[in-house]
Amino acid sequence: MFKRLDFVIIAALMILSFLPEIILGASVGKNFSTTYAEITVSGKMYKTIPLSVHKGEEIIEIKTKDGINVVKVKDNKIGIIEADCPDKVCMNPEYIEKPGQSLVCLPNKVMIEIKGKADDDIILSH
């Protein structure tokens, strides 16, 4: 029924299926000296917010022809707290804070992505 080549192909596909996790998961959980959130609307940069130095709360209302999203920045976290899209999937999880995490509201074409910068000037020695 199954030939030897079938098992080789299945094994190769299973190994390749973990490749995105290895590549994309490498940035999540790393320690970055600076973290910031990039908000894009319809594929264009809307606003960049430095999260690692942000204190307090800030409300950002994004109004487009596609809809309205209300974004809340709370200390070093950011989240969509209100949206007029039908499914409200973009409001879960409530806040994100680690590089590699993202929130997307497809109907309103809003994306929030956390990015980080490592401190390249630090030299470790004995």
Short mmCIF file of N, CA and C in Angstrom, two decimals:
data_model
loop_
_atom_site.label_atom_id
_atom_site.label_comp_id
_atom_site.label_asym_id
_atom_site.label_seq_id
_atom_site.Cartn_x
_atom_site.Cartn_y
_atom_site.Cartn_z
N MET A 1 0.81 -1.18 0.00
CA MET A 1 0.00 0.00 0.00
C MET A 1 0.87 1.26 0.00
N PHE A 2 1.61 1.50 1.09
CA PHE A 2 2.53 2.63 1.13
C PHE A 2 3.89 2.17 0.65
N LYS A 3 4.50 2.99 -0.13
CA LYS A 3 5.85 2.69 -0.59
C LYS A 3 6.84 3.42 0.31
N ARG A 4 8.08 3.02 0.21
CA ARG A 4 9.12 3.61 1.03
C ARG A 4 9.24 5.11 0.77
N LEU A 5 9.10 5.54 -0.48
CA LEU A 5 9.20 6.95 -0.83
C LEU A 5 8.06 7.76 -0.20
N ASP A 6 6.90 7.15 -0.02
CA ASP A 6 5.77 7.83 0.63
C ASP A 6 6.14 8.23 2.06
N PHE A 7 6.78 7.32 2.78
CA PHE A 7 7.19 7.62 4.15
C PHE A 7 8.25 8.71 4.20
N VAL A 8 9.15 8.71 3.25
CA VAL A 8 10.19 9.75 3.18
C VAL A 8 9.55 11.11 2.92
N ILE A 9 8.60 11.17 2.01
CA ILE A 9 7.92 12.43 1.69
C ILE A 9 7.11 12.92 2.90
N ILE A 10 6.40 12.03 3.56
CA ILE A 10 5.62 12.41 4.74
C ILE A 10 6.53 12.92 5.85
N ALA A 11 7.65 12.25 6.09
CA ALA A 11 8.59 12.68 7.12
C ALA A 11 9.18 14.05 6.78
N ALA A 12 9.53 14.26 5.51
CA ALA A 12 10.09 15.55 5.09
C ALA A 12 9.07 16.67 5.27
N LEU A 13 7.82 16.42 4.92
CA LEU A 13 6.77 17.43 5.09
C LEU A 13 6.52 17.74 6.56
N MET A 14 6.59 16.74 7.40
CA MET A 14 6.41 16.98 8.84
C MET A 14 7.54 17.83 9.40
N ILE A 15 8.75 17.56 8.97
CA ILE A 15 9.90 18.36 9.43
C ILE A 15 9.78 19.79 8.92
N LEU A 16 9.41 19.96 7.65
CA LEU A 16 9.27 21.30 7.07
C LEU A 16 8.12 22.09 7.70
N SER A 17 7.13 21.41 8.24
CA SER A 17 6.00 22.11 8.85
C SER A 17 6.41 22.87 10.11
N PHE A 18 7.52 22.50 10.73
CA PHE A 18 8.01 23.20 11.92
C PHE A 18 8.92 24.37 11.58
N LEU A 19 9.28 24.53 10.32
CA LEU A 19 10.18 25.60 9.91
C LEU A 19 9.67 27.00 10.25
N PRO A 20 8.40 27.35 10.00
CA PRO A 20 7.93 28.69 10.38
C PRO A 20 8.04 28.95 11.88
N GLU A 21 7.77 27.95 12.69
CA GLU A 21 7.87 28.12 14.14
C GLU A 21 9.31 28.39 14.54
N ILE A 22 10.24 27.71 13.92
CA ILE A 22 11.65 27.92 14.22
C ILE A 22 12.09 29.32 13.81
N ILE A 23 11.68 29.75 12.63
CA ILE A 23 12.10 31.06 12.12
C ILE A 23 11.39 32.19 12.86
N LEU A 24 10.06 32.15 12.92
CA LEU A 24 9.29 33.23 13.53
C LEU A 24 9.33 33.18 15.05
N GLY A 25 9.40 32.01 15.60
CA GLY A 25 9.42 31.87 17.04
C GLY A 25 10.73 32.29 17.67
N ALA A 26 11.76 32.45 16.87
CA ALA A 26 13.06 32.85 17.40
C ALA A 26 13.02 34.25 17.98
N SER A 27 12.19 35.14 17.42
CA SER A 27 12.15 36.51 17.93
C SER A 27 11.25 36.65 19.15
N VAL A 28 10.25 35.79 19.30
CA VAL A 28 9.37 35.86 20.46
C VAL A 28 10.13 35.30 21.66
N GLY A 29 10.12 36.03 22.74
CA GLY A 29 10.78 35.57 23.94
C GLY A 29 12.21 36.06 24.09
N LYS A 30 12.78 36.65 23.06
CA LYS A 30 14.12 37.22 23.17
C LYS A 30 14.06 38.46 24.05
N ASN A 31 15.17 38.79 24.65
CA ASN A 31 15.24 40.02 25.43
C ASN A 31 15.73 41.14 24.54
N PHE A 32 14.90 42.13 24.35
CA PHE A 32 15.25 43.29 23.55
C PHE A 32 15.36 44.49 24.47
N SER A 33 16.32 45.37 24.19
CA SER A 33 16.47 46.56 25.01
C SER A 33 15.39 47.58 24.71
N THR A 34 14.87 47.58 23.49
CA THR A 34 13.84 48.52 23.08
C THR A 34 12.73 47.77 22.37
N THR A 35 11.49 47.98 22.80
CA THR A 35 10.35 47.41 22.10
C THR A 35 9.44 48.54 21.65
N TYR A 36 8.82 48.34 20.51
CA TYR A 36 7.90 49.35 19.99
C TYR A 36 6.79 48.67 19.20
N ALA A 37 5.68 49.37 19.09
CA ALA A 37 4.52 48.86 18.35
C ALA A 37 4.38 49.64 17.06
N GLU A 38 4.17 48.93 15.97
CA GLU A 38 3.90 49.56 14.68
C GLU A 38 2.44 49.33 14.35
N ILE A 39 1.71 50.41 14.13
CA ILE A 39 0.31 50.32 13.72
C ILE A 39 0.25 50.63 12.24
N THR A 40 -0.28 49.69 11.46
CA THR A 40 -0.45 49.92 10.02
C THR A 40 -1.94 49.84 9.70
N VAL A 41 -2.36 50.72 8.80
CA VAL A 41 -3.74 50.76 8.34
C VAL A 41 -3.72 50.65 6.82
N SER A 42 -4.42 49.67 6.29
CA SER A 42 -4.46 49.40 4.85
C SER A 42 -3.06 49.24 4.27
N GLY A 43 -2.16 48.64 5.04
CA GLY A 43 -0.80 48.37 4.58
C GLY A 43 0.15 49.55 4.68
N LYS A 44 -0.32 50.70 5.19
CA LYS A 44 0.53 51.89 5.31
C LYS A 44 0.78 52.19 6.78
N MET A 45 2.01 52.65 7.08
CA MET A 45 2.37 52.96 8.46
C MET A 45 1.48 54.09 8.98
N TYR A 46 0.84 53.84 10.12
CA TYR A 46 -0.04 54.82 10.74
C TYR A 46 0.66 55.51 11.90
N LYS A 47 1.28 54.70 12.78
CA LYS A 47 1.94 55.26 13.95
C LYS A 47 2.90 54.24 14.54
N THR A 48 4.00 54.73 15.10
CA THR A 48 4.96 53.90 15.83
C THR A 48 4.98 54.38 17.28
N ILE A 49 4.85 53.44 18.21
CA ILE A 49 4.80 53.79 19.63
C ILE A 49 5.90 53.05 20.37
N PRO A 50 6.84 53.78 21.00
CA PRO A 50 7.88 53.12 21.80
C PRO A 50 7.27 52.58 23.10
N LEU A 51 7.25 51.27 23.25
CA LEU A 51 6.61 50.66 24.41
C LEU A 51 7.53 50.54 25.61
N SER A 52 8.82 50.35 25.37
CA SER A 52 9.74 50.10 26.49
C SER A 52 9.89 51.32 27.40
N VAL A 53 9.58 52.50 26.90
CA VAL A 53 9.69 53.72 27.72
C VAL A 53 8.32 54.35 28.00
N HIS A 54 7.26 53.72 27.54
CA HIS A 54 5.91 54.29 27.69
C HIS A 54 5.40 54.09 29.11
N LYS A 55 4.89 55.16 29.70
CA LYS A 55 4.29 55.11 31.03
C LYS A 55 2.89 55.67 30.95
N GLY A 56 1.99 55.09 31.71
CA GLY A 56 0.62 55.57 31.75
C GLY A 56 -0.24 54.96 30.66
N GLU A 57 -1.34 55.66 30.36
CA GLU A 57 -2.28 55.17 29.36
C GLU A 57 -2.46 56.19 28.24
N GLU A 58 -2.65 55.67 27.04
CA GLU A 58 -2.89 56.51 25.86
C GLU A 58 -3.96 55.82 25.01
N ILE A 59 -4.93 56.58 24.57
CA ILE A 59 -6.00 56.06 23.72
C ILE A 59 -5.80 56.61 22.31
N ILE A 60 -5.82 55.72 21.32
CA ILE A 60 -5.66 56.11 19.92
C ILE A 60 -6.91 55.62 19.18
N GLU A 61 -7.62 56.56 18.56
CA GLU A 61 -8.81 56.20 17.79
C GLU A 61 -8.46 56.21 16.31
N ILE A 62 -8.65 55.08 15.66
CA ILE A 62 -8.32 54.95 14.24
C ILE A 62 -9.63 54.88 13.46
N LYS A 63 -9.91 55.95 12.72
CA LYS A 63 -11.13 56.01 11.90
C LYS A 63 -10.73 55.90 10.43
N THR A 64 -11.30 54.92 9.74
CA THR A 64 -11.07 54.76 8.30
C THR A 64 -12.42 54.54 7.63
N LYS A 65 -12.40 54.47 6.32
CA LYS A 65 -13.63 54.20 5.58
C LYS A 65 -14.13 52.78 5.85
N ASP A 66 -13.23 51.91 6.34
CA ASP A 66 -13.59 50.53 6.63
C ASP A 66 -14.19 50.35 8.01
N GLY A 67 -13.89 51.27 8.95
CA GLY A 67 -14.43 51.15 10.29
C GLY A 67 -13.60 51.90 11.31
N ILE A 68 -13.94 51.67 12.57
CA ILE A 68 -13.29 52.36 13.69
C ILE A 68 -12.68 51.33 14.63
N ASN A 69 -11.44 51.57 15.04
CA ASN A 69 -10.76 50.77 16.06
C ASN A 69 -10.25 51.73 17.13
N VAL A 70 -10.40 51.34 18.38
CA VAL A 70 -9.85 52.12 19.49
C VAL A 70 -8.73 51.29 20.10
N VAL A 71 -7.53 51.87 20.09
CA VAL A 71 -6.33 51.19 20.58
C VAL A 71 -5.93 51.83 21.90
N LYS A 72 -5.58 50.99 22.87
CA LYS A 72 -5.15 51.49 24.17
C LYS A 72 -3.71 51.04 24.43
N VAL A 73 -2.87 52.02 24.77
CA VAL A 73 -1.50 51.73 25.17
C VAL A 73 -1.46 51.89 26.68
N LYS A 74 -1.10 50.83 27.38
CA LYS A 74 -1.08 50.83 28.84
C LYS A 74 0.31 50.39 29.28
N ASP A 75 1.09 51.36 29.74
CA ASP A 75 2.50 51.14 30.09
C ASP A 75 3.23 50.53 28.91
N ASN A 76 3.71 49.29 29.02
CA ASN A 76 4.46 48.69 27.91
C ASN A 76 3.63 47.69 27.11
N LYS A 77 2.30 47.79 27.20
CA LYS A 77 1.41 46.88 26.48
C LYS A 77 0.50 47.68 25.55
N ILE A 78 -0.02 47.02 24.53
CA ILE A 78 -0.94 47.66 23.59
C ILE A 78 -2.02 46.66 23.21
N GLY A 79 -3.22 47.19 22.99
CA GLY A 79 -4.32 46.31 22.60
C GLY A 79 -5.45 47.07 21.95
N ILE A 80 -6.29 46.34 21.26
CA ILE A 80 -7.49 46.92 20.66
C ILE A 80 -8.62 46.71 21.67
N ILE A 81 -9.18 47.82 22.18
CA ILE A 81 -10.21 47.70 23.22
C ILE A 81 -11.62 47.87 22.66
N GLU A 82 -11.71 48.41 21.45
CA GLU A 82 -13.02 48.60 20.84
C GLU A 82 -12.88 48.53 19.33
N ALA A 83 -13.83 47.86 18.68
CA ALA A 83 -13.82 47.75 17.22
C ALA A 83 -15.26 47.58 16.74
N ASP A 84 -15.55 48.15 15.57
CA ASP A 84 -16.90 48.00 15.04
C ASP A 84 -17.00 46.89 14.00
N CYS A 85 -16.00 46.03 13.95
CA CYS A 85 -16.06 44.88 13.04
C CYS A 85 -17.04 43.84 13.59
N PRO A 86 -17.59 42.99 12.73
CA PRO A 86 -18.62 42.05 13.19
C PRO A 86 -18.13 40.95 14.13
N ASP A 87 -16.91 40.44 13.95
CA ASP A 87 -16.49 39.27 14.74
C ASP A 87 -15.68 39.60 15.99
N LYS A 88 -15.08 40.76 16.08
CA LYS A 88 -14.32 41.22 17.26
C LYS A 88 -13.14 40.31 17.63
N VAL A 89 -12.63 39.56 16.66
CA VAL A 89 -11.49 38.66 16.91
C VAL A 89 -10.24 39.47 17.27
N CYS A 90 -10.14 40.68 16.75
CA CYS A 90 -8.97 41.52 16.98
C CYS A 90 -8.83 41.93 18.45
N MET A 91 -9.88 41.79 19.23
CA MET A 91 -9.84 42.21 20.63
C MET A 91 -9.34 41.09 21.56
N ASN A 92 -8.93 39.96 21.01
CA ASN A 92 -8.39 38.85 21.79
C ASN A 92 -7.03 38.49 21.28
N PRO A 93 -5.97 38.40 22.03
CA PRO A 93 -5.90 38.71 23.44
C PRO A 93 -6.04 40.21 23.67
N GLU A 94 -6.35 40.57 24.90
CA GLU A 94 -6.62 41.97 25.18
C GLU A 94 -5.39 42.85 24.93
N TYR A 95 -4.23 42.45 25.43
CA TYR A 95 -3.00 43.23 25.26
C TYR A 95 -1.87 42.34 24.78
N ILE A 96 -0.95 42.93 24.01
CA ILE A 96 0.27 42.24 23.60
C ILE A 96 1.45 43.11 24.00
N GLU A 97 2.61 42.47 24.21
CA GLU A 97 3.78 43.23 24.65
C GLU A 97 5.12 42.66 24.19
N LYS A 98 5.14 41.44 23.66
CA LYS A 98 6.41 40.80 23.29
C LYS A 98 6.66 40.91 21.79
N PRO A 99 7.91 41.15 21.39
CA PRO A 99 8.25 41.20 19.96
C PRO A 99 7.83 39.92 19.25
N GLY A 100 7.20 40.09 18.10
CA GLY A 100 6.71 38.96 17.33
C GLY A 100 5.21 38.78 17.47
N GLN A 101 4.61 39.35 18.51
CA GLN A 101 3.17 39.25 18.69
C GLN A 101 2.47 40.29 17.81
N SER A 102 1.24 39.98 17.41
CA SER A 102 0.49 40.93 16.58
C SER A 102 -1.01 40.79 16.81
N LEU A 103 -1.71 41.87 16.53
CA LEU A 103 -3.17 41.91 16.53
C LEU A 103 -3.60 42.39 15.16
N VAL A 104 -4.61 41.75 14.58
CA VAL A 104 -5.05 42.11 13.24
C VAL A 104 -6.57 42.21 13.22
N CYS A 105 -7.08 43.31 12.67
CA CYS A 105 -8.50 43.47 12.41
C CYS A 105 -8.67 43.46 10.90
N LEU A 106 -9.01 42.31 10.35
CA LEU A 106 -9.11 42.17 8.89
C LEU A 106 -10.18 43.05 8.26
N PRO A 107 -11.41 43.11 8.81
CA PRO A 107 -12.42 43.95 8.16
C PRO A 107 -12.03 45.43 8.09
N ASN A 108 -11.35 45.93 9.12
CA ASN A 108 -10.96 47.35 9.16
C ASN A 108 -9.55 47.59 8.64
N LYS A 109 -8.84 46.53 8.28
CA LYS A 109 -7.48 46.60 7.72
C LYS A 109 -6.49 47.28 8.66
N VAL A 110 -6.57 46.94 9.95
CA VAL A 110 -5.68 47.49 10.97
C VAL A 110 -4.81 46.36 11.51
N MET A 111 -3.50 46.62 11.62
CA MET A 111 -2.57 45.64 12.17
C MET A 111 -1.66 46.32 13.18
N ILE A 112 -1.48 45.68 14.33
CA ILE A 112 -0.54 46.15 15.35
C ILE A 112 0.48 45.05 15.52
N GLU A 113 1.75 45.40 15.38
CA GLU A 113 2.82 44.41 15.49
C GLU A 113 3.87 44.93 16.46
N ILE A 114 4.30 44.07 17.38
CA ILE A 114 5.35 44.42 18.33
C ILE A 114 6.69 44.03 17.74
N LYS A 115 7.62 44.97 17.76
CA LYS A 115 8.97 44.71 17.26
C LYS A 115 9.97 45.10 18.34
N GLY A 116 11.18 44.60 18.21
CA GLY A 116 12.21 44.90 19.20
C GLY A 116 13.54 45.18 18.55
N LYS A 117 14.35 45.94 19.28
CA LYS A 117 15.71 46.22 18.85
C LYS A 117 16.65 45.77 19.96
N ALA A 118 17.66 45.01 19.57
CA ALA A 118 18.67 44.58 20.54
C ALA A 118 19.71 45.67 20.67
N ASP A 119 20.33 45.72 21.83
CA ASP A 119 21.38 46.72 22.06
C ASP A 119 22.68 46.17 21.49
N ASP A 120 23.04 46.59 20.28
CA ASP A 120 24.23 46.08 19.60
C ASP A 120 25.53 46.66 20.17
N ASP A 121 25.43 47.72 20.96
CA ASP A 121 26.63 48.37 21.47
C ASP A 121 27.20 47.68 22.70
N ILE A 122 26.46 46.76 23.27
CA ILE A 122 26.93 46.08 24.47
C ILE A 122 27.95 45.01 24.08
N ILE A 123 29.11 45.06 24.72
CA ILE A 123 30.16 44.07 24.48
C ILE A 123 30.39 43.33 25.79
N LEU A 124 30.17 42.04 25.75
CA LEU A 124 30.36 41.23 26.95
C LEU A 124 31.77 40.65 26.95
N SER A 125 32.44 40.75 28.09
CA SER A 125 33.79 40.19 28.21
C SER A 125 33.97 39.64 29.62
N HIS A 126 35.06 38.90 29.80
CA HIS A 126 35.33 38.30 31.11
C HIS A 126 35.88 39.31 32.06
#
